[in-house]
Short mmCIF file of N, CA and C in Angstrom, two decimals:
data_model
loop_
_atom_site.label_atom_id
_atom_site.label_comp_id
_atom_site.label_asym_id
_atom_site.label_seq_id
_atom_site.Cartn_x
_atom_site.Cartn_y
_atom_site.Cartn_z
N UNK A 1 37.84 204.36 55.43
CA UNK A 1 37.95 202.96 55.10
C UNK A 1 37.03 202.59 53.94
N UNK A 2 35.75 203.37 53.66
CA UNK A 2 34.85 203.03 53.09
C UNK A 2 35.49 203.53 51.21
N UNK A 3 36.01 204.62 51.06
CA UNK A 3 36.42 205.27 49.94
C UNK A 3 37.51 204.35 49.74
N UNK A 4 38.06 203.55 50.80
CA UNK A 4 39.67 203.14 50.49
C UNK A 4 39.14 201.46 49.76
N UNK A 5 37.92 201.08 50.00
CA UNK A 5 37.34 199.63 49.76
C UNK A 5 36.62 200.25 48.37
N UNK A 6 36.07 201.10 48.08
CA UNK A 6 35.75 201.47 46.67
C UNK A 6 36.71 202.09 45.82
N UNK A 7 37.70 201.96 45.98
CA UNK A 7 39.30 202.54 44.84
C UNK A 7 39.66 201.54 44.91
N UNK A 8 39.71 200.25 45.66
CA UNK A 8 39.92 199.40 45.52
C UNK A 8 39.38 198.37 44.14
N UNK A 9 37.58 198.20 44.85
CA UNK A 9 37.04 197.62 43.91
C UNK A 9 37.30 198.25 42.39
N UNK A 10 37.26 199.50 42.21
CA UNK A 10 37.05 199.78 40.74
C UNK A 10 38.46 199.92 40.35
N UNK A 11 39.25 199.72 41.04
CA UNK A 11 40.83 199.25 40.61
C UNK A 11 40.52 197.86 39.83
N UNK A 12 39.82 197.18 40.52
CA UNK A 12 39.75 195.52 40.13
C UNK A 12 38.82 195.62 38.87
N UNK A 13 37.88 196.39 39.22
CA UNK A 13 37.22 196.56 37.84
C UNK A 13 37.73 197.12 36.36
N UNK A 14 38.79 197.90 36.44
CA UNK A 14 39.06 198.85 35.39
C UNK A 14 40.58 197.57 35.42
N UNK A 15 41.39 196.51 36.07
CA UNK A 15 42.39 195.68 35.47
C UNK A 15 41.40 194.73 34.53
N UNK A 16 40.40 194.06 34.73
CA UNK A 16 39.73 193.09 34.61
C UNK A 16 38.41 193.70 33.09
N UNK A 17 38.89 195.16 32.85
CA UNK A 17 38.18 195.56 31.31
C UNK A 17 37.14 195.48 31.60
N UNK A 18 36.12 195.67 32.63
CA UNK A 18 34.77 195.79 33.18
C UNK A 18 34.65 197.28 33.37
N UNK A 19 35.37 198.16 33.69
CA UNK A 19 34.80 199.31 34.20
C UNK A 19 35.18 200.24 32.74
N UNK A 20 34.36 200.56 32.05
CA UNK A 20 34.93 201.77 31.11
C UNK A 20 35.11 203.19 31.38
N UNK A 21 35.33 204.24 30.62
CA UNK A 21 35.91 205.85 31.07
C UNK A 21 33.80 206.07 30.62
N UNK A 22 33.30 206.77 31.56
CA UNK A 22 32.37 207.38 31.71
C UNK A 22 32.37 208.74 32.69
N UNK A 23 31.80 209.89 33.12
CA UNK A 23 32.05 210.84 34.00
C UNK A 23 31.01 209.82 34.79
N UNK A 24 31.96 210.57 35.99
CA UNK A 24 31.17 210.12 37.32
C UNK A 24 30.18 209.20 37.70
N UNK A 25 30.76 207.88 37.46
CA UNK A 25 29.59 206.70 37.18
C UNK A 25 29.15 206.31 38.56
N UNK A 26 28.01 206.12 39.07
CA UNK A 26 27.52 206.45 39.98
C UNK A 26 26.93 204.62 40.60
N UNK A 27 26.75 204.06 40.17
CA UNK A 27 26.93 202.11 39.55
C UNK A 27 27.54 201.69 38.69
N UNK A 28 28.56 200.20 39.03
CA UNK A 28 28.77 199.77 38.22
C UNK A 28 28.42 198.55 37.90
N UNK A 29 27.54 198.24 36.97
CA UNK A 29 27.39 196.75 37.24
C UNK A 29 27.69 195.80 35.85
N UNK A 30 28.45 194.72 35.40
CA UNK A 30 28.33 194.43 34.53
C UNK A 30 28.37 192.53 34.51
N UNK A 31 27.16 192.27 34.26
CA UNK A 31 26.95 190.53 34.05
C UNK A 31 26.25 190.18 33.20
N UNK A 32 26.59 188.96 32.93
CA UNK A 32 25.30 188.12 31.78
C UNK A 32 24.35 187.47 32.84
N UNK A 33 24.43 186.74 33.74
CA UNK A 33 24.23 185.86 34.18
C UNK A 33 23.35 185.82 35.64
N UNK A 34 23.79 187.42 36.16
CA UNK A 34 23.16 187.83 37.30
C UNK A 34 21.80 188.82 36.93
N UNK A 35 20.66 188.43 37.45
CA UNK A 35 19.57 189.51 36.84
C UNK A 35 19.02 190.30 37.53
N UNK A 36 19.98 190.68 38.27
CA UNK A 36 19.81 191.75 39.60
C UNK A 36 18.59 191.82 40.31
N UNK A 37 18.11 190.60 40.70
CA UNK A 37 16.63 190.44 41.07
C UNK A 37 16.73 191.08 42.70
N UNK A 38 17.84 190.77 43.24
CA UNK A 38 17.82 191.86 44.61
C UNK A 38 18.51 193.33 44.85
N UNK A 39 18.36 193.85 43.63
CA UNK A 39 19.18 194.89 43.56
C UNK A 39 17.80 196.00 43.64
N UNK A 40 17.29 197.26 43.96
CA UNK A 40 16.89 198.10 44.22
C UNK A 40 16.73 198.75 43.04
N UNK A 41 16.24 198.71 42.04
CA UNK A 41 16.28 199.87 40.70
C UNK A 41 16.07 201.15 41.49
N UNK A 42 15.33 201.87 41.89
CA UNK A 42 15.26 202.98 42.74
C UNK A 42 16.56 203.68 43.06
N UNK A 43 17.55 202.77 42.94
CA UNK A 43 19.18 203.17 43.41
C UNK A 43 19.83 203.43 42.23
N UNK A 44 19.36 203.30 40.75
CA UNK A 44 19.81 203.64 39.68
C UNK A 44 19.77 204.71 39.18
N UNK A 45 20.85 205.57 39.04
CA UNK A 45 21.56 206.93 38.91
C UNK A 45 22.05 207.03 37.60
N UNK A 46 22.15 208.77 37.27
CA UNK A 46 22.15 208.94 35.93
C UNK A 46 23.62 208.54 35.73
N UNK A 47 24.22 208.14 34.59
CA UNK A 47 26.02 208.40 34.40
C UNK A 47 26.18 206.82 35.18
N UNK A 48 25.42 205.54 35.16
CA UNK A 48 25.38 204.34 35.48
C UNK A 48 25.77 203.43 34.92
N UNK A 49 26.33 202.33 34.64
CA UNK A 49 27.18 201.78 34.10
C UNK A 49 26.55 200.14 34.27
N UNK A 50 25.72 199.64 33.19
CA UNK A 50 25.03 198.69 33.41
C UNK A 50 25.09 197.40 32.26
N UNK A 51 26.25 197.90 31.91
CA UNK A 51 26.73 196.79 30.65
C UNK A 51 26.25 195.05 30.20
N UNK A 52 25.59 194.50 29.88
CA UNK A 52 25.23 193.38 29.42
C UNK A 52 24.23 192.82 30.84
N UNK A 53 23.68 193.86 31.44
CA UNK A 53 22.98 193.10 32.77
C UNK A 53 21.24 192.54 32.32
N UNK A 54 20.72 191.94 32.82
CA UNK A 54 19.85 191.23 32.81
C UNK A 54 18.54 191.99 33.80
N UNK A 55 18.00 193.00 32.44
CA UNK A 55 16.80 194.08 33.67
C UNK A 55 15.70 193.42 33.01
N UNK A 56 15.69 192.51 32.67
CA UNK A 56 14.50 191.68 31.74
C UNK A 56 13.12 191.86 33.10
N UNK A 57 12.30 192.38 32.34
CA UNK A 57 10.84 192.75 33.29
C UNK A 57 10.90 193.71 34.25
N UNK A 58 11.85 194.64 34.71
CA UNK A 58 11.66 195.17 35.40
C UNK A 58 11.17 196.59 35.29
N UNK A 59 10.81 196.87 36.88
CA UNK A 59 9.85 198.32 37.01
C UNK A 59 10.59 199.42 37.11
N UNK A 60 11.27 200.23 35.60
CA UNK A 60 12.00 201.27 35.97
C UNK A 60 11.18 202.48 35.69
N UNK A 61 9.86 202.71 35.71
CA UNK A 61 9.37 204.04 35.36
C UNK A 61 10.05 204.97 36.15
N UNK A 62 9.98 206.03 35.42
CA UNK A 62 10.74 207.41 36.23
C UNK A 62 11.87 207.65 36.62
N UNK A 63 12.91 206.62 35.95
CA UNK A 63 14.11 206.34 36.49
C UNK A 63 14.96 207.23 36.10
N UNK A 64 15.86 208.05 36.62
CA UNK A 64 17.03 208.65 35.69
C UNK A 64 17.71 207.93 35.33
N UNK A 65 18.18 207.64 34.32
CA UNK A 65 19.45 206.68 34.02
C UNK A 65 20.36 207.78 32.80
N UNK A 66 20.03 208.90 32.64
CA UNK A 66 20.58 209.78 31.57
C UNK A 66 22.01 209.68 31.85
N UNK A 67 22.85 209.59 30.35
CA UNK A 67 24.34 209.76 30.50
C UNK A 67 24.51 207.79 30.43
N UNK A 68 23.93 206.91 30.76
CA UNK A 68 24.51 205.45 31.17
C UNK A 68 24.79 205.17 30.44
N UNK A 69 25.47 203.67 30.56
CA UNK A 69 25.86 203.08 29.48
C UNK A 69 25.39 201.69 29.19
N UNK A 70 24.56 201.31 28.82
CA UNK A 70 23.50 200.18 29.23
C UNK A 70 23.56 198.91 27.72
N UNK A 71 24.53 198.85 27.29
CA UNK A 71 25.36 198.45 26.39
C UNK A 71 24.93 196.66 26.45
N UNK A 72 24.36 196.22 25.25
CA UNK A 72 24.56 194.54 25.81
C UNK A 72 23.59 194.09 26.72
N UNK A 73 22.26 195.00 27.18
CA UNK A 73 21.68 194.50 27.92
C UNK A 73 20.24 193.48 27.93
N UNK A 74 19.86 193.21 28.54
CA UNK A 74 18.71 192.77 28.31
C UNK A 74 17.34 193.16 28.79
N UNK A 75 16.57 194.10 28.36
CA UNK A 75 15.05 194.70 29.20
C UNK A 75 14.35 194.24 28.53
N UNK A 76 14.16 192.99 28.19
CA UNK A 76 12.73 192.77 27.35
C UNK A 76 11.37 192.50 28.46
N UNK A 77 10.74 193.29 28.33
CA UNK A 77 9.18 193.01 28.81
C UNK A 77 9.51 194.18 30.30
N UNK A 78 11.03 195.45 30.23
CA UNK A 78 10.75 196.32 31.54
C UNK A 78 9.50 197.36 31.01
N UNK A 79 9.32 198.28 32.55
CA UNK A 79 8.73 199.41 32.00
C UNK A 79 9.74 200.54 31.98
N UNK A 80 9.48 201.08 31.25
CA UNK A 80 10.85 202.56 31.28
C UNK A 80 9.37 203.76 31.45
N UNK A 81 8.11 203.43 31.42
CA UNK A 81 7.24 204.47 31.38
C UNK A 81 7.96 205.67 32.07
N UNK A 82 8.10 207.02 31.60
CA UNK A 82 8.39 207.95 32.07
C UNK A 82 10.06 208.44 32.01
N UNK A 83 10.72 207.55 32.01
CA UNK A 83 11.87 207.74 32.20
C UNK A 83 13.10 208.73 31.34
N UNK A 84 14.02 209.30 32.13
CA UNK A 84 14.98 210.11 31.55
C UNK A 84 16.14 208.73 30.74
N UNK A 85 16.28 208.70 29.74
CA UNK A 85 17.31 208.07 29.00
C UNK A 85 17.88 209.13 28.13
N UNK A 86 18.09 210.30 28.30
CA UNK A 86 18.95 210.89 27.49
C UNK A 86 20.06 210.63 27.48
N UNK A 87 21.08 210.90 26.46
CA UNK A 87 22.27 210.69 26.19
C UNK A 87 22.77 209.05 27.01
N UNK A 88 21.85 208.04 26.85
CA UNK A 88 22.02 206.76 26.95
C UNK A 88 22.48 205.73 25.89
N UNK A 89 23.65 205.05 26.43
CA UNK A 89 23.97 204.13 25.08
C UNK A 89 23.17 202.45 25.59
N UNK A 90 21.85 202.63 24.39
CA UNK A 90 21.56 201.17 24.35
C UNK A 90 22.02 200.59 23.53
N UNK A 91 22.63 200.70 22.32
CA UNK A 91 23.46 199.76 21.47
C UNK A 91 23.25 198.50 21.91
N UNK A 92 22.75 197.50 20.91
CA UNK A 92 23.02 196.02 20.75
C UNK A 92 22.15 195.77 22.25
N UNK A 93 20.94 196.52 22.04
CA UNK A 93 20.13 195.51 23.58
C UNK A 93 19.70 195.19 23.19
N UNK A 94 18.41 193.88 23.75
CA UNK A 94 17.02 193.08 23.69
C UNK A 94 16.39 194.06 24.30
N UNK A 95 15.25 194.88 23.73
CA UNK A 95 14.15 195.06 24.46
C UNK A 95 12.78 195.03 23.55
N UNK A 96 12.54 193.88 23.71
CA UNK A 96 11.23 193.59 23.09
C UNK A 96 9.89 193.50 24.27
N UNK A 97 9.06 194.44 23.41
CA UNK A 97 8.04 194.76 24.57
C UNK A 97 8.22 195.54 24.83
N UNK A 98 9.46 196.53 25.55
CA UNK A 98 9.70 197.51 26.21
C UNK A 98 8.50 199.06 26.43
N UNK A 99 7.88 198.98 27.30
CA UNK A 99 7.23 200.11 27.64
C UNK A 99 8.16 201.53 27.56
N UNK A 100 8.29 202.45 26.71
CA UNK A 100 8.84 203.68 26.85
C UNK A 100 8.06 204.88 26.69
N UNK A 101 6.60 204.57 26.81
CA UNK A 101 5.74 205.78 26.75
C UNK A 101 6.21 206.96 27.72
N UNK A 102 6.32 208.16 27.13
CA UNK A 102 6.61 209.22 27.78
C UNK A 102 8.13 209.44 27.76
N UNK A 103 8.99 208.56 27.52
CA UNK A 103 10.21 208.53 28.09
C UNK A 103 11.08 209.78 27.52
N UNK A 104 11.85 210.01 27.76
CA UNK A 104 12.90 211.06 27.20
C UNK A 104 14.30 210.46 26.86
N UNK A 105 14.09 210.49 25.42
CA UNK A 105 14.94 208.92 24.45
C UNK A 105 16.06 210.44 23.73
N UNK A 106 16.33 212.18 23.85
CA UNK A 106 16.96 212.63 23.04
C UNK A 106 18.13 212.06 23.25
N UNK A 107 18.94 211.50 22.07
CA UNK A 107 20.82 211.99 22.12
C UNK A 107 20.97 210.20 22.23
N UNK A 108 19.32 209.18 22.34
CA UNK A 108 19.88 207.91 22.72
C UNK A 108 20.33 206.87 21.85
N UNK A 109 20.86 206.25 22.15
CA UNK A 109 21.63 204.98 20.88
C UNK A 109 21.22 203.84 20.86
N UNK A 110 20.31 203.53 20.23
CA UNK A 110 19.32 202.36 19.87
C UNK A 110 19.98 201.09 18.69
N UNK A 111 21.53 201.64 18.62
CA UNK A 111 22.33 200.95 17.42
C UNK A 111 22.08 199.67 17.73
N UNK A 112 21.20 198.88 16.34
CA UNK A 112 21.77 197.49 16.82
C UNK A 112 20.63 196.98 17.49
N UNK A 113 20.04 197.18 17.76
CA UNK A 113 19.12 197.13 18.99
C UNK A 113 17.80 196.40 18.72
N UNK A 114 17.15 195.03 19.35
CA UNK A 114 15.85 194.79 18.92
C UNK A 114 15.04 195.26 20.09
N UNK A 115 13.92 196.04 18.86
CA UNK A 115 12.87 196.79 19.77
C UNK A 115 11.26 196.77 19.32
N UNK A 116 11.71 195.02 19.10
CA UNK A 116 10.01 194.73 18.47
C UNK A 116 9.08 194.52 19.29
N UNK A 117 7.99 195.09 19.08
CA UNK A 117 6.53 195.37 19.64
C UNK A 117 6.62 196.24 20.97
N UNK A 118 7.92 197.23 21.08
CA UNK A 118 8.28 198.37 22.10
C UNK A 118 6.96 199.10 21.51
N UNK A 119 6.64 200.08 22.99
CA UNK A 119 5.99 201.68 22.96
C UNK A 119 6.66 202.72 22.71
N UNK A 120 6.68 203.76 22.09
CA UNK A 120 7.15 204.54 22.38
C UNK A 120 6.21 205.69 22.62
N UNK A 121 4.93 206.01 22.53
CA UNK A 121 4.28 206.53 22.43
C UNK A 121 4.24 208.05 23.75
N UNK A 122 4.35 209.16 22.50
CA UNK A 122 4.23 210.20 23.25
C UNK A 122 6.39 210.71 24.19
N UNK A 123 7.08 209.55 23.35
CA UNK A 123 8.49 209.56 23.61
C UNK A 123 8.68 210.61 22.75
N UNK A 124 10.64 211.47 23.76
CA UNK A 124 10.82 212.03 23.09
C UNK A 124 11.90 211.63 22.29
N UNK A 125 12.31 211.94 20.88
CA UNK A 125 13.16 211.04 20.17
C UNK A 125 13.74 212.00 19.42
N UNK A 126 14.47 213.10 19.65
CA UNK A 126 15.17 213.97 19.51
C UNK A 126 16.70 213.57 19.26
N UNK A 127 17.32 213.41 17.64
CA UNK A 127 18.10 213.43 17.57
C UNK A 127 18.77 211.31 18.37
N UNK A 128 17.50 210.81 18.39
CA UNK A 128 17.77 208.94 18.42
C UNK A 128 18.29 208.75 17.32
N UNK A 129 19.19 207.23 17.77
CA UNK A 129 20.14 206.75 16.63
C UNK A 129 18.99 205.68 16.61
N UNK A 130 18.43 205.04 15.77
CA UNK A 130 17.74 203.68 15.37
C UNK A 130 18.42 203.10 14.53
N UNK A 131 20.05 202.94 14.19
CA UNK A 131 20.89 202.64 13.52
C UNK A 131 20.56 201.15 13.26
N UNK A 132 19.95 200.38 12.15
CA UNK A 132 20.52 199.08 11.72
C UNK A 132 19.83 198.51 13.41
N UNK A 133 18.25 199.07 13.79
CA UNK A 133 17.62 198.47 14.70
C UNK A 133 16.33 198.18 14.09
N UNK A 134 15.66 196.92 14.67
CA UNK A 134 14.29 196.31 14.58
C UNK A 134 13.42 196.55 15.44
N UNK A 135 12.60 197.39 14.54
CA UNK A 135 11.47 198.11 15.58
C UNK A 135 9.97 197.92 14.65
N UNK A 136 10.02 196.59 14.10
CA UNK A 136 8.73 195.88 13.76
C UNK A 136 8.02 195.80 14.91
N UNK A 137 6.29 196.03 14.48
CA UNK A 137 5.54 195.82 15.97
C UNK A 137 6.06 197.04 16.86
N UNK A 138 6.62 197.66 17.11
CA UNK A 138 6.65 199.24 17.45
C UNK A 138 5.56 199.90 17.20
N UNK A 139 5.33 200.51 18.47
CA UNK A 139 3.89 201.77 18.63
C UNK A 139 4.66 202.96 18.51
N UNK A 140 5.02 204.43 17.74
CA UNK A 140 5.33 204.90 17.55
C UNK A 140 4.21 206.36 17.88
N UNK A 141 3.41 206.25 18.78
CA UNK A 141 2.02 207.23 18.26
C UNK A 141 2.45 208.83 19.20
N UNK A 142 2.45 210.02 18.37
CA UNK A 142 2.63 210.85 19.22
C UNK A 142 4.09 211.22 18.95
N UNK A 143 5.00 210.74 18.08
CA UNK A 143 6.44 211.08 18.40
C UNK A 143 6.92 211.61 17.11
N UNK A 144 8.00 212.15 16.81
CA UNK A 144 8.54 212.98 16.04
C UNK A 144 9.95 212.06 15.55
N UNK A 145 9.96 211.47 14.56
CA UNK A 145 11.42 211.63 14.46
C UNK A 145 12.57 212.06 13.37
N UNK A 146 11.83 213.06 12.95
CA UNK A 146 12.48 214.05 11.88
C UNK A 146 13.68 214.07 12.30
N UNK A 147 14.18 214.12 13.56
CA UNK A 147 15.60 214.48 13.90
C UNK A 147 16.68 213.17 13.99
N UNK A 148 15.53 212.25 13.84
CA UNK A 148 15.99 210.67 14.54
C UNK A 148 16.78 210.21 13.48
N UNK A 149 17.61 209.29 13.55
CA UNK A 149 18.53 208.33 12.44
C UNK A 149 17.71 207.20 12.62
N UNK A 150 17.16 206.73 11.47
CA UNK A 150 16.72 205.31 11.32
C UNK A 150 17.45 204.71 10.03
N UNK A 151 18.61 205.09 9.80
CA UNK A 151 19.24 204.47 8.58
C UNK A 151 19.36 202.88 8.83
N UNK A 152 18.71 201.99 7.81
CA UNK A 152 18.89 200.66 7.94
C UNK A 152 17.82 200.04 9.01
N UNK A 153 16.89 200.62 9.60
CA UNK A 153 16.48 200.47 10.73
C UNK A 153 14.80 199.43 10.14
N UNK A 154 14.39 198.24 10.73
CA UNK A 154 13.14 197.68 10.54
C UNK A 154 12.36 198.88 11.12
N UNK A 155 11.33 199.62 10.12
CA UNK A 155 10.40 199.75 11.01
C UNK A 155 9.36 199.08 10.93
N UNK A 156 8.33 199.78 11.88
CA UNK A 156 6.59 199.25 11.95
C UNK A 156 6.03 199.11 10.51
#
């Protein structure tokens, strides 16, 4: 009954242009308006699907979220300290402030993206898109990004 109420929902999700083609998305969540203040980050899985949601301040150190699609969102002032974001699409987020010390940023998509007075310090940035992103006020200390795309990109 339980599998037959979730083919359901993401039936409703994928008529309604909310659910996109990702492998094995493990959450789906997509709002402007809801800021998931009772939702569990701890429950956030890699290959996650978190489109335009509202993580503004929150405590995601150590989180896997590798593979997501976090598109449109808003984290200004989370911590990501530690966290796996590989092969993550942030395209077109707010994260100003954003703590990402330590984080593991290879393969991630920062297109678009404001990321003024973010950490990155001691991140890995292997092959990051900083495409036509603002990363004035950015701590950069410790990181490499010979491999990184910053075409068009504000920096520090």
């Amino acid at each position: 009954m339980k599998s037959v109420l979730i083919v359901a929902i993401i039936s409703i999700l994928v008529i309604l242009g909310i659910l996109v083609a990702t492998q094995n998305p493990t959450i789906v969540v997509s709002t402007q308006d809801q800021s998931l203040n009772k939702v569990d980050c701890e429950t956030f899985h890699k290959n996650s699907l978190l489109m335009n949601c509202n993580l503004k301040g929150k405590d995601l150190r150590y989180t896997n979220l590798s593979g997501s699609n976090i598109t449109g969102a808003n984290l200004d002032g989370a911590d990501l300290t530690g966290a796996n974001l590989s092969d993550v699409d942030l395209s077109f987020t707010s994260m100003f402030g954003v703590n990402l010390t330590g984080a593991d940023l290879t393969n991630t998509d920062f297109t678009n993206s404001i990321l003024v007075g973010s950490k990155f310090n001691g991140a890995h940035l292997y092959k990051t898109l900083f495409i036509n992103s603002n990363l004035r006020n950015a701590t950069l200390v410790g990181v490499n990004l010979e491999y990184a795309d910053t075409s068009g990109a504000i920096l520090p």
